[in-house]
Every structure is written in structure tokens, then in C-alpha cells.
Coordinates of C-alpha atoms in Angstrom, one line a residue:
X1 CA 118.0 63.4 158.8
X2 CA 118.8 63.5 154.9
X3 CA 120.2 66.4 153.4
X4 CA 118.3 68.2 151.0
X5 CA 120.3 66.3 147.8
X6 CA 120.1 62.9 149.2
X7 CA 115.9 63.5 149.3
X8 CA 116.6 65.0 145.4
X9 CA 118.5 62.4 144.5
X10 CA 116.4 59.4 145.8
X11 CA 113.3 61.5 144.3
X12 CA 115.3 61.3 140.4
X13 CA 116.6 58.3 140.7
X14 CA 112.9 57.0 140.9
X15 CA 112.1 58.9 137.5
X16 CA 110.6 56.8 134.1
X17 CA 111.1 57.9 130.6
X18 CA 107.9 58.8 129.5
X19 CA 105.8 58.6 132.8
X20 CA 103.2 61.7 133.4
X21 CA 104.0 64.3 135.9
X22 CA 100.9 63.4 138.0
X23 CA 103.7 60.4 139.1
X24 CA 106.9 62.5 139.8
X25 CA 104.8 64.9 141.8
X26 CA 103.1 62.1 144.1
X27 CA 106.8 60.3 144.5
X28 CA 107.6 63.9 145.3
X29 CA 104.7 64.6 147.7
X30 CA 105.6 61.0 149.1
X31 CA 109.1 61.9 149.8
X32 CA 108.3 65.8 151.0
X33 CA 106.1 64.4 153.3
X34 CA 107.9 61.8 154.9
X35 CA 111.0 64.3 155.0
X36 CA 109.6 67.2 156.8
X37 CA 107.9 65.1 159.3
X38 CA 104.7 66.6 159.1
X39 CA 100.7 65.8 159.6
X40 CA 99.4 67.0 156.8
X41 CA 100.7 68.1 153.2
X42 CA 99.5 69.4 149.3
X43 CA 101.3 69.7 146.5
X44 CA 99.5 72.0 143.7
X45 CA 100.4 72.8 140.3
X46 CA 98.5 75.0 138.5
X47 CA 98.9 73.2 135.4
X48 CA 97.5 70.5 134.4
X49 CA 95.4 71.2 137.8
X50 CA 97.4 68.5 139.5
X51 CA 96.3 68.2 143.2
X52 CA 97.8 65.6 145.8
X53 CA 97.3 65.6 149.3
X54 CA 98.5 63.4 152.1
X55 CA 96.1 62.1 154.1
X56 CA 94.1 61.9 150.6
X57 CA 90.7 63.0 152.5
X58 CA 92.0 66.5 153.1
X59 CA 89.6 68.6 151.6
X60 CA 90.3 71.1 149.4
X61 CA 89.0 74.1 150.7
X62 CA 90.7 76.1 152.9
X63 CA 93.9 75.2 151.8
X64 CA 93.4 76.5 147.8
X65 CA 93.1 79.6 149.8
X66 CA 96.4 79.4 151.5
X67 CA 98.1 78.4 148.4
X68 CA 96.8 80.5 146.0
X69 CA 98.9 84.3 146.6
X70 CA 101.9 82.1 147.2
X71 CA 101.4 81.1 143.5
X72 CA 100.2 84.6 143.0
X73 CA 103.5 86.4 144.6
X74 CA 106.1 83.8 144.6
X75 CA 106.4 84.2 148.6
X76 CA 106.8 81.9 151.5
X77 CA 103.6 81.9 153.9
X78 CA 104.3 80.7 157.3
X79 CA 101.1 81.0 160.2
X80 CA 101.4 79.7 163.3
X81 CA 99.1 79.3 165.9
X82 CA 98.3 82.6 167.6
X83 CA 99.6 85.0 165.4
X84 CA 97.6 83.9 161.6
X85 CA 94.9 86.5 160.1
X86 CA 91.2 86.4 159.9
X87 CA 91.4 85.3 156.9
X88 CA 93.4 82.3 157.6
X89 CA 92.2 82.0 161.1
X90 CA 89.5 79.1 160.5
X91 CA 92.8 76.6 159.0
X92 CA 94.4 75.7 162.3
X93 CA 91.9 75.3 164.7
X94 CA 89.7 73.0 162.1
X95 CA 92.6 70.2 162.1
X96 CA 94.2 71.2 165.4
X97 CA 97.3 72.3 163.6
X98 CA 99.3 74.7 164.8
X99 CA 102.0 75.5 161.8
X100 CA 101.7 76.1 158.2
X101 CA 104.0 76.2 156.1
X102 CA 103.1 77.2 152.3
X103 CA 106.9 77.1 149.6
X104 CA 106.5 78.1 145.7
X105 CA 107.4 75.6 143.3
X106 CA 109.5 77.8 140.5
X107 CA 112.2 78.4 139.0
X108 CA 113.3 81.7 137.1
X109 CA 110.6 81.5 135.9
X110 CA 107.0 82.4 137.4
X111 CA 105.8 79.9 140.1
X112 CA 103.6 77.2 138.2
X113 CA 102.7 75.3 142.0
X114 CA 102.9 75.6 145.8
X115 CA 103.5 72.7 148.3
X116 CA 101.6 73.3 151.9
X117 CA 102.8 71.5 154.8
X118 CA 101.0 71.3 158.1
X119 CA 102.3 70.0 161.9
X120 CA 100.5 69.7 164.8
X121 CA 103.8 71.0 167.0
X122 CA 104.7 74.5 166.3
X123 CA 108.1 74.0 166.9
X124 CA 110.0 73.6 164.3
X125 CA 113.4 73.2 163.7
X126 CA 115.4 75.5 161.6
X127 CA 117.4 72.8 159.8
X128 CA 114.7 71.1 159.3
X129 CA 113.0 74.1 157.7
X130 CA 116.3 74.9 155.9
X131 CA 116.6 71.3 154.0
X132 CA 112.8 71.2 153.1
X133 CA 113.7 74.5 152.0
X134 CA 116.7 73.2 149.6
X135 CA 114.9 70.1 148.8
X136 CA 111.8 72.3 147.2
X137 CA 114.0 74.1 145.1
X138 CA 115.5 71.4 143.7
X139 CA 112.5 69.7 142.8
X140 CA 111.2 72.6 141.3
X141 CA 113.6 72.3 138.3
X142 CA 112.5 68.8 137.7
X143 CA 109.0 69.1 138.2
X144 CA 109.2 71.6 135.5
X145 CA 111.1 70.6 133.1
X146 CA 108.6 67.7 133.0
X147 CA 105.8 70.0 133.2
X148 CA 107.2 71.6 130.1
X149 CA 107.7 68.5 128.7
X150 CA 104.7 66.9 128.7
X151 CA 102.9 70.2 127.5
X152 CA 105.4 70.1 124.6
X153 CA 104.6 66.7 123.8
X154 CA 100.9 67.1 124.4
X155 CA 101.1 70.3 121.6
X156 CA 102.8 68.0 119.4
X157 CA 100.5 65.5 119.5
X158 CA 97.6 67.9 118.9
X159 CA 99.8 69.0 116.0
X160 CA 100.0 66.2 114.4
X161 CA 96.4 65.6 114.6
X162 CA 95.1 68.6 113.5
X163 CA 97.7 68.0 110.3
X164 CA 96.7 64.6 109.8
X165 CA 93.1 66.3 109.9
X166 CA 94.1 69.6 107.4
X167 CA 95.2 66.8 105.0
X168 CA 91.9 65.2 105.1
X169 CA 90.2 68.4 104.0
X170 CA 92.8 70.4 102.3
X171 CA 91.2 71.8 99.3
X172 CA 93.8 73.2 97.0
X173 CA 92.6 77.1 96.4
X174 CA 94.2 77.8 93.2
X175 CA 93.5 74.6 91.6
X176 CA 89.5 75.2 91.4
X177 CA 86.8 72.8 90.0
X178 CA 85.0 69.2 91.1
X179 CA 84.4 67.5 88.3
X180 CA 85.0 63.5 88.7
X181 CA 88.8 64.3 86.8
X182 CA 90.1 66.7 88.8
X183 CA 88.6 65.4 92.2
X184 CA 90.7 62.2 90.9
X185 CA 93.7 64.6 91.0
X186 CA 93.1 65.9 94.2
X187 CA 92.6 62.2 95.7
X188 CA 96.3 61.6 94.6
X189 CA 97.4 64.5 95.6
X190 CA 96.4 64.9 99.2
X191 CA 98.2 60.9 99.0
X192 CA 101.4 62.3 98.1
X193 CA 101.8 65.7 100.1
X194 CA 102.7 63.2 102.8
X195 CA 105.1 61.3 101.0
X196 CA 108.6 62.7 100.4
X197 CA 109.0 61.4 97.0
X198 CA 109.7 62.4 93.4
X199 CA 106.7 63.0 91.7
X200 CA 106.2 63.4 88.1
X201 CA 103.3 65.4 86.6
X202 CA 101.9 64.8 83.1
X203 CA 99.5 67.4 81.1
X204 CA 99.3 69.4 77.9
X205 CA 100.2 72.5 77.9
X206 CA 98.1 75.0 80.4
X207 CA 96.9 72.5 82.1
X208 CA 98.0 73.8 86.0
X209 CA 101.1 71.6 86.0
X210 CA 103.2 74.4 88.5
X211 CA 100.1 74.7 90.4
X212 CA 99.7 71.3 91.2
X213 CA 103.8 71.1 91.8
X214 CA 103.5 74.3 94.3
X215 CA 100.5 72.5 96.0
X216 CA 102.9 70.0 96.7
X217 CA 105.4 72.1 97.8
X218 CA 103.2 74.5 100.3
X219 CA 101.2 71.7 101.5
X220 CA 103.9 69.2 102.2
X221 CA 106.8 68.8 105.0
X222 CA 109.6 70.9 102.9
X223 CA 106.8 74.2 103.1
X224 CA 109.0 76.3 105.3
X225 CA 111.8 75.9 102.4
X226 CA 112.5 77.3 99.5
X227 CA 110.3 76.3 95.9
X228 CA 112.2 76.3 92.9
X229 CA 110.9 76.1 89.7
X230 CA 112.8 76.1 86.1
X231 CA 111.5 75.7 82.9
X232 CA 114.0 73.4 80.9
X233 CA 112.4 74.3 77.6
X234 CA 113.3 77.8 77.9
X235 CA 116.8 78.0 78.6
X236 CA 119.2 77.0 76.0
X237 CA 121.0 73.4 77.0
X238 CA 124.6 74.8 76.9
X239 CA 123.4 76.9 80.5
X240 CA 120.8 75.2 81.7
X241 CA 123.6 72.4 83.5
X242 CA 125.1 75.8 84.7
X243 CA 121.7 76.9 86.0
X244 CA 120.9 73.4 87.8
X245 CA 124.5 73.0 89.1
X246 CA 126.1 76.4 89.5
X247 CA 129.7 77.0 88.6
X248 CA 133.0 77.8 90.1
X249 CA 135.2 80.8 89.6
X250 CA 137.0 81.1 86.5
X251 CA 135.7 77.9 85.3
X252 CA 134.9 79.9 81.6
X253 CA 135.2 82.9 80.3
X254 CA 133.0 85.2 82.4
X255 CA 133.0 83.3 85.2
X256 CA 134.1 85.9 87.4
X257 CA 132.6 84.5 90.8
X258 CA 131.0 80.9 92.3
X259 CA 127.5 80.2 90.9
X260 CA 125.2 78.5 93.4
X261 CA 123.3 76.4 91.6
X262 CA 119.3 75.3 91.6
X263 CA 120.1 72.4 92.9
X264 CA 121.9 74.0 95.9
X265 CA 119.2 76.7 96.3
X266 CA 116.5 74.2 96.7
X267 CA 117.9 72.5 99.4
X268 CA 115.6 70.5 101.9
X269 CA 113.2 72.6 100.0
X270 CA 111.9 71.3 96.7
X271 CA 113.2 72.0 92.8
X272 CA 110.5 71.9 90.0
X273 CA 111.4 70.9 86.6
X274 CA 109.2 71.6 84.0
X275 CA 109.4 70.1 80.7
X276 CA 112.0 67.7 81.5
X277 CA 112.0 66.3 78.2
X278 CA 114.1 69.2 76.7
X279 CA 116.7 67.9 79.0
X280 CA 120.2 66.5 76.5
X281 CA 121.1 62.6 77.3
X282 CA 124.1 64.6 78.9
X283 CA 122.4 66.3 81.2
X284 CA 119.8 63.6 81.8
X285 CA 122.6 61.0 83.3
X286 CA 124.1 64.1 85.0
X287 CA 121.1 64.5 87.1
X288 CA 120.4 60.9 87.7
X289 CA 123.9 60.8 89.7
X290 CA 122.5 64.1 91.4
X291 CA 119.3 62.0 92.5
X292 CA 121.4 58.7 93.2
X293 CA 124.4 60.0 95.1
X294 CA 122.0 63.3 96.6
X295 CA 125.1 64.9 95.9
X296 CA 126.0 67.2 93.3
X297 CA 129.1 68.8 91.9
X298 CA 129.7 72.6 90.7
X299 CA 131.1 72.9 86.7
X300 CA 134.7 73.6 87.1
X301 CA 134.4 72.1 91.0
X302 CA 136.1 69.0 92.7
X303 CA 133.9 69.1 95.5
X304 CA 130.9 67.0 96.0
X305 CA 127.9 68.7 97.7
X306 CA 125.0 67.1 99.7
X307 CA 121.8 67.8 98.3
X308 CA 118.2 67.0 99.8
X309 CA 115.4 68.2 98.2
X310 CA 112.1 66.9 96.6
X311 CA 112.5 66.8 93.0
X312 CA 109.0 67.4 91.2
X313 CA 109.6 67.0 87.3
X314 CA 106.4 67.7 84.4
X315 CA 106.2 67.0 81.0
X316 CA 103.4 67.4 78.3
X317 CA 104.7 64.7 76.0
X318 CA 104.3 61.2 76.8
X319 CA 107.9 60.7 78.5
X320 CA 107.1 56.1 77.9
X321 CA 107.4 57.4 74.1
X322 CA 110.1 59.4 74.5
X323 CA 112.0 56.1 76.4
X324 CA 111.4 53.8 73.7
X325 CA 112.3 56.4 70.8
X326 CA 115.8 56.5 73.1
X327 CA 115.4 60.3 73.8
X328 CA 115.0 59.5 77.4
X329 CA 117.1 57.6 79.8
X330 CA 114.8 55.0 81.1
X331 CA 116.7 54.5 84.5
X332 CA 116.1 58.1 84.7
X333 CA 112.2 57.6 83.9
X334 CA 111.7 55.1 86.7
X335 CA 113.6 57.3 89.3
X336 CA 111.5 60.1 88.1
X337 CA 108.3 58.5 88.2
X338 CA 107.8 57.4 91.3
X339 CA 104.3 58.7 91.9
X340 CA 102.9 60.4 88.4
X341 CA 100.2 62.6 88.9
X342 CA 98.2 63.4 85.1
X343 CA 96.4 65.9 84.4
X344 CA 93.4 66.4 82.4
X345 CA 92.7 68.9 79.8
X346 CA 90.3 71.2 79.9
X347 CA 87.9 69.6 77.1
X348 CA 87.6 66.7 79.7
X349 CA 86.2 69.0 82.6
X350 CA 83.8 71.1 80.8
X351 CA 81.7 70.8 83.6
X352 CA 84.3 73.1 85.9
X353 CA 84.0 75.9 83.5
X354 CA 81.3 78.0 85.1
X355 CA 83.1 77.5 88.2
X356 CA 86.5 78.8 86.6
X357 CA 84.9 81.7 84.9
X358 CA 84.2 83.3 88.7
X359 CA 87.2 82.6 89.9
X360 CA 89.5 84.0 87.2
X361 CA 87.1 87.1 87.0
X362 CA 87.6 87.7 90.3
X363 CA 91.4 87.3 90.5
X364 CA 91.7 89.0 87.2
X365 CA 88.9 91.9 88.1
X366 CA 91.0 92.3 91.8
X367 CA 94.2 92.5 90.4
X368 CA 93.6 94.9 87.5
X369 CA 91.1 97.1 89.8
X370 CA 88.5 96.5 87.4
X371 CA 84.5 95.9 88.6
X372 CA 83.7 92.2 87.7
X373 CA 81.7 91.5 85.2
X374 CA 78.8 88.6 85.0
X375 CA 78.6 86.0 81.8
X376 CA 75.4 86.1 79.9
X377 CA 74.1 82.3 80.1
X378 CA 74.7 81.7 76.5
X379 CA 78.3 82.6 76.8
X380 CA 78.9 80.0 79.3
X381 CA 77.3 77.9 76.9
X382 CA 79.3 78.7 74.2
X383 CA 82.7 78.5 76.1
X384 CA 81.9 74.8 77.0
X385 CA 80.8 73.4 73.5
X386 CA 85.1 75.1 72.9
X387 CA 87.7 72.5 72.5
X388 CA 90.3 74.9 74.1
X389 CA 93.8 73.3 73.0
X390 CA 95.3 76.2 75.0
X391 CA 93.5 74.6 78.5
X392 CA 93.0 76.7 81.8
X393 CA 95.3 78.8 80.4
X394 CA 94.0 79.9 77.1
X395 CA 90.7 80.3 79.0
X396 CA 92.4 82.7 81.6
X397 CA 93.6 84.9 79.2
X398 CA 90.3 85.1 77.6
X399 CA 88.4 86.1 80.4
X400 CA 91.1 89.0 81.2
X401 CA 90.2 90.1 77.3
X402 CA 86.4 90.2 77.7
X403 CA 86.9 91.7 81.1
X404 CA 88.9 94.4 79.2
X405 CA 87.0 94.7 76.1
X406 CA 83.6 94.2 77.0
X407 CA 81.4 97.1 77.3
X408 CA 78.7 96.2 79.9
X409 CA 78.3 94.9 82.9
X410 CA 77.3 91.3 81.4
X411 CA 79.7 89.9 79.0
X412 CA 77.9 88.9 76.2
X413 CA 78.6 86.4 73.5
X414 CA 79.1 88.9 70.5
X415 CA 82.4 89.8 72.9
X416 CA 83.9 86.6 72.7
X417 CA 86.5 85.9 70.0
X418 CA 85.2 84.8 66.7
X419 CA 87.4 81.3 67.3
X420 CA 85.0 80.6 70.2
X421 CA 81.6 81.1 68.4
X422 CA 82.4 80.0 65.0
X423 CA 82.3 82.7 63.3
X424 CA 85.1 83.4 59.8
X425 CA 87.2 86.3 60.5
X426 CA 86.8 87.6 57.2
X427 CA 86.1 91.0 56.9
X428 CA 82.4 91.4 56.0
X429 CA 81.9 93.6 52.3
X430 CA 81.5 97.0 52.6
X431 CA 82.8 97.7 56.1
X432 CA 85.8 99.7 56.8
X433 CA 87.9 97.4 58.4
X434 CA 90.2 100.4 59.5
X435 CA 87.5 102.0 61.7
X436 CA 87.2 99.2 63.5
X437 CA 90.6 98.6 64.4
X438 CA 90.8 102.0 65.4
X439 CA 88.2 101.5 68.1
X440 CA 89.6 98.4 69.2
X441 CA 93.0 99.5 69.9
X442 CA 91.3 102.7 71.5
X443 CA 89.3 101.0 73.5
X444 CA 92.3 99.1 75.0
X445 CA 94.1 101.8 75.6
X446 CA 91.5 103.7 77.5
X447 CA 91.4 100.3 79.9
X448 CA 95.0 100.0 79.9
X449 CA 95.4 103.7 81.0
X450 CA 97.5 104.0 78.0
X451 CA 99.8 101.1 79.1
X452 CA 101.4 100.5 75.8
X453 CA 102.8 97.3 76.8
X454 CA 100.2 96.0 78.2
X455 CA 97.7 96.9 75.3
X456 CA 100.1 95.2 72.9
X457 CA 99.6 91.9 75.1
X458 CA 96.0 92.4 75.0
X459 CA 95.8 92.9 71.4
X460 CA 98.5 89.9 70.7
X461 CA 100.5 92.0 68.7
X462 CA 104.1 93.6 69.5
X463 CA 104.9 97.1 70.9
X464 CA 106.3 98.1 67.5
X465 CA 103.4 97.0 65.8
X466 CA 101.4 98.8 68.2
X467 CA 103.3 102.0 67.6
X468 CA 103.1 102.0 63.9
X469 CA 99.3 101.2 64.3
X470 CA 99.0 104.8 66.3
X471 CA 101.0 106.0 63.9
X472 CA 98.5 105.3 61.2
X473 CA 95.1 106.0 63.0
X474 CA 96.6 109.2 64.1
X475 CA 96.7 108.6 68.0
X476 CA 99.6 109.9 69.8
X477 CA 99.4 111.1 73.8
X478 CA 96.8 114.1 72.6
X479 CA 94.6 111.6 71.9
X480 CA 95.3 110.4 75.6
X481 CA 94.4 113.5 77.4
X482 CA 91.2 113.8 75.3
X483 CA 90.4 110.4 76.1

């Protein structure tokens, strides 16, 4: 008779990559059976509902009913002839068998099977018993491991399906319209979130460009990492290389500890450079070697660092100009450019304005605590015949004005700004142009809760300006409590 690890090992050496565990657990069944000797045998595990029984005409029933507290407890069962319950009395008789044997298949963990072995002699010996016994265990581990395997691999697959099927239908929340030039944007879009390339995003000013980077981003493969976005236009070129590459400890004068750098904070995540253009031809060849080497190197540093990241770059200037007027390195433009993603302005979607009007009013409305408001047909009218050289964001902070300023529950178009419906801001004869600044900047106030820096964003003007302006219509915080 075999030991228990000769039967293991001539069971593992008959293992496949990447065969199903239906086929380990009928080699196993095949070798159990043949092992032990005995006239009838099942091997169960629970799941994937895997069932094999040897002769393959034994019927299920009443065996499930043998195996199933064995699963349950994780116990042996053992009935012999003579001395079984009621309950399992009908078993032995039916086949004429007189021994039953029932084993768990586990590990440490809980048991996911049960193997039930049947002989028509009731002796049996106990080194026989003992090596079946050894031999179960064993197989246990492997039968498992596959089991876990294949569930892993089946998860994954559904994983990938249900992504490939997200991508399909991803709809981009915060970018919000579907007029023919923005569903042209999203077409490219839900194209690149499944490339990891460099992308390069063209618009005028306001036109969504960080949105449509982020969507990217939290839509793409890097989402679980980090998003960093910089504005090269407003940092002054003499730190912005510090900002992108970090510094090292006493490489200047106040360099009192090592910088990390953008660069290094974005890695395998993705680093979003907006308005590029603003970049020095220093800088510019500086962070083609970054992109070409994937390494970059602290100011004041002799060590080169590994960088991966998705580099997402935007501009609202035509960067094939600025090539051929030699304020941009055109190696740099092709690495940049490898999929270019432009956006439209706002006068060429006129058609998405009603939908953007709801949607900023409710964002705006939600994150001010303010009721929303409804638009007054004509105003909608009158916002589309705008050309709106601010874009989605000039609109934006229009509808958080009206929301503000308006006095109804409809905005109406004598609350729009004079810009919008034509209108000279002259001061008409005879009226007291004082007054009515007075009301305005009270009015404000009164929706601000008296926020003065937020009032003096409202009203476009600065907080000094603002105070003087109290000054002079004689509001001070007595006002406030009256008001």
C-alpha cells in the first residue's frame, strides 16, 4: 500500500497550469478511490457545486445528506452497519454497504468540501484508515489553493469586464452638456482613459481644462494615486523648477531641509501642468530629460530619481505658434502631444447652456445653503445670444451672483448684468447713483451673513474698497444686527 505522500505526490505531479478544479478533484477522486479500496465514493465541494462520484450513477440523494454536517461541523462521520441512526439508517442497506466513511476537505480554514467513501466489508483496517486520512489532508491544501485560485481569477475576469463596460458608459459628472462638441470631447476621452499616455489639452481660458485632466486621472489606471495639479502661470519661473523638482538641503539660502518635489509627489499617480507655455526654454529642456530618462534630479542633488507618472499638460494658446515663433521646444511639443484633447468654448455649445444653468444652480445653491432659484425663459434666452469670453467659468460665477442678488424665486432678466442684456452702464439722469449702491452692497451683505470677504468677491471689488464703501453709506456691525 502507498503512503499517504506517495498518493499526494502522484496526485500533484499530474497538475496543469491553468486547468479548472473540476480536473484536480476527479484525478483526486480517481486516486482516493483506487487508494482506499472502496465500492463506492463522492467528492463534494461546495463551491463551485462540484460533485463527482465513482460509480458515476450513484445518485445524489442520500448521500448530500451524509455529507452535509460534516461540511457543517468540520467532523469525521463514520456508520457502520448495525450501529447508524434513523436518520442515516436507509444508506447501507439501499447499496448493501456496510461502512461509511464521510472526511472534511479544509484547511485552517472552514471546510469548503467532504469526500464520502463506502465498502461493502466493515472491516477496515486502521492503516488503511490512517493514510486515507493523511492523504485527505494533504489534498485539501491543493484543492484549495486552486479553489481560491480560480475564484480569484474568475473575479478578475468579471473585473475586467465590468471596467471595460463602465468605460463604455462613463459619463463624466462634472463635465455636463451633449451638444455635438463636447460629446466629441467625451468620445476622445473615454479613448484615452485607457491609454497611459501624455495628453495635452487645448482651450481658452474657462473652458474645464482641470476638469477634463481630473477625469482622466479618476477614471484611468493611476486613480488610486495621487493627482497633482500646478499652474505654471502662477508661480514665478525662478521657483517653479524648485516646485517641479524639489531641492536638497542647503542647496540656497533658506534651504534648511530636502524639498520633495511635484514630480516626486505624483508618482505612478499623475502631474497636471497647466499653462505650460509659461514654462522658460530652461525649464522646458529640463523636463524633456524628466520625460525621456523618467528620472529626475533634485536642485543642489547628484542623485537621479525614478519617476512614473502620467503627465497631462494644457495650454490656451496655440502651443504649433508658439514652436514656430521658437518660444517652445518642438521636441518637447511632440513628446507632449501625444494625444491632444481641445476644447470648445462656450460660444460654440450654446445649446448646453440651459443644461449648465441647473447644474451650477444646484451646486452653487447646495454649497452656499441657499434655496435654488428657477430662470425666467427669456433669461435663458438672453444668456445664449452672450458671447461669454470668460467660458463655463464666467457663466459659473454669474449664476452664483444672480443666485445671491436676485430677489425672487425666478431669476429674471432685469437681474442679469447689464454686459449680458446690452444695456450702457451709464448712470441714468436724475437718479442717485449712491442709493443704489447702498442697497447693492446691503443686499450682499445680508446674503453673505456679513461675510466681508466674500461680499467683496461678489461685488468684484477689494476688502479695502469694501470697507471704505461702509464707511461712507454709514454701515458698520449696528447696521448688522438691525439687518
Amino acid at each position: 500500500m502507498n503512503t499517504a505522500l506517495e498518493l499526494y505526490e502522484q496526485w500533484r505531479q499530474s497538475f496543469r497550469p491553468g486547468e479548472s478544479l473540476d480536473m484536480d478533484a476527479a484525478r483526486f477522486s480517481e486516486i482516493l478511490t483506487e487508494a482506499a479500496a472502496c465500492s463506492r465514493s463522492v467528492v463534494y465541494i461546495d463551491e463551485p457545486n462540484i460533485w463527482i462520484t465513482k460509480p458515476a450513477d450513484i445518485p445524489r440523494e442520500p448521500y448530500q445528506s451524509l455529507i452535509e454536517p460534516t461540511i457543517y461541523n468540520g467532523r469525521e462521520l463514520v456508520v457502520h452497519q448495525g450501529c447508524y441512526s434513523a436518520q442515516n439508517q436507509r444508506l447501507l442497506p439501499e447499496f448493501d454497504i456496510k461502512s461509511v466513511w464521510v472526511l472534511p476537505l479544509k484547511t485552517e480554514r472552514k471546510p469548503f468540501g467532504a469526500c464520502c467513501l463506502g465498502w461493502y466489508d466493515s472491516r477496515l483496517s486502521h492503516d488503511l484508515l490512517r493514510h486515507i486520512r493523511q492523504f485527505v489532508e494533504l489534498c485539501s491544501v491543493g484543492l484549495e489553493n486552486r479553489r481560491l485560485w480560480n475564484q480569484s481569477e474568475t473575479l478578475y475576469n468579471r473585473f475586467k469586464v465590468n471596467r471595460k463596460q463602465l468605460k463604455k458608459r462613463i459619463d463624466f459628472p462634472e463635465l455636463v452638456g451633449n451638444s455635438d462638441a463636447i460629446e466629441e470631447v467625451y468620445k476622445k476621452l473615454r479613448r484615452v482613459i485607457a491609454k497611459d499616455v501624455s495628453v495635452l489639452i487645448l482651450g481658452k481660458s474657462g473652458t474645464g481644462k482641470e476638469l477634463v485632466a481630473q477625469a482622466i486621472h479618476y477614471y484611468g489606471a493611476r486613480a488610486h494615486h495621487r493627482f497633482v495639479p500646478i499652474d505654471c502661470g502662477a508661480i514665478p519661473s525662478e521657483l517653479l523648477e524648485s516646485e517641479l523638482f524639489g531641492y536638497k538641503k542647503g542647496t540656497f539660502t533658506g534651504a534648511r531641509t530636502d524639498k520633495v518635489g511635484l514630480f516626486e509627489s505624483a508618482h505612478h499617480g499623475t502631474l497636471f501642468l497647466d499653462e505650460i507655455t509659461n514654462m522658460t526654454p530652461a525649464l522646458q529642456a529640463k523636463l524633456l530629460r524628466a520625460l525621456q530618462e523618467k528620472s529626475i534630479r533634485r536642485l543642489g542633488d547628484a542623485v537621479d530619481r525614478p519617476i512614473d507618472i502620467q503627465l497631462i499638460s494644457a495650454t490656451n494658446k496655440d502651443l504649433k505658434t508658439e514652436v514656430e515663433a521658437g518660444r517652445f521646444r518642438e521636441d518637447l511639443y511632440y513628446r507632449l502631444k501625444v494625444v491632444t484633447i481641445k476644447l470648445p468654448p462656450l460660444q460654440q455649445r450654446v445649446g448646453d447652456i440651459p443644461i449648465l444653468l441647473d447644474h451650477f444652480m444646484e451646486k452653487i445653491s447646495r454649497k452656499l445653503a441657499i434655496e435654488p432659484k428657477k430662470f425666467h425663459p427669456d433669461v435663458v434666452e438672453k444668456l445664449q445670444a452672450y458671447d461669454w469670453p470668460g467660458n463655463i467659468r464666467e457663466l459659473e460665477n454669474i449664476i452664483e451672483r444672480l443666485l445671491i442678488l436676485s430677489m425672487g424665486k425666478t431669476i429674471q432678466p432685469v437681474d442679469l448684468p447689464n454686459r449680458i442684456i446690452g444695456i450702457d452702464d451709464k448712470p441714468v439722469t436724475g437718479y442717485r447713483l449712491c442709493d443704489h449702491e447702498k442697497a447693492l452692497i446691503l443686499r450682499v451683505l445680508r446674503k453673505t451673513r456679513w461675510n466681508i470677504k466674500k461680499a467683496a468677491e461678489l461685488l468684484s471689488i477689494s476688502r479695502t474698497t469694501l470697507y471704505s464703501k461702509l464707511e461712507k453709506h454709514g454701515l458698520n456691525l449696528k447696521e448688522k444686527r438691525r439687518t
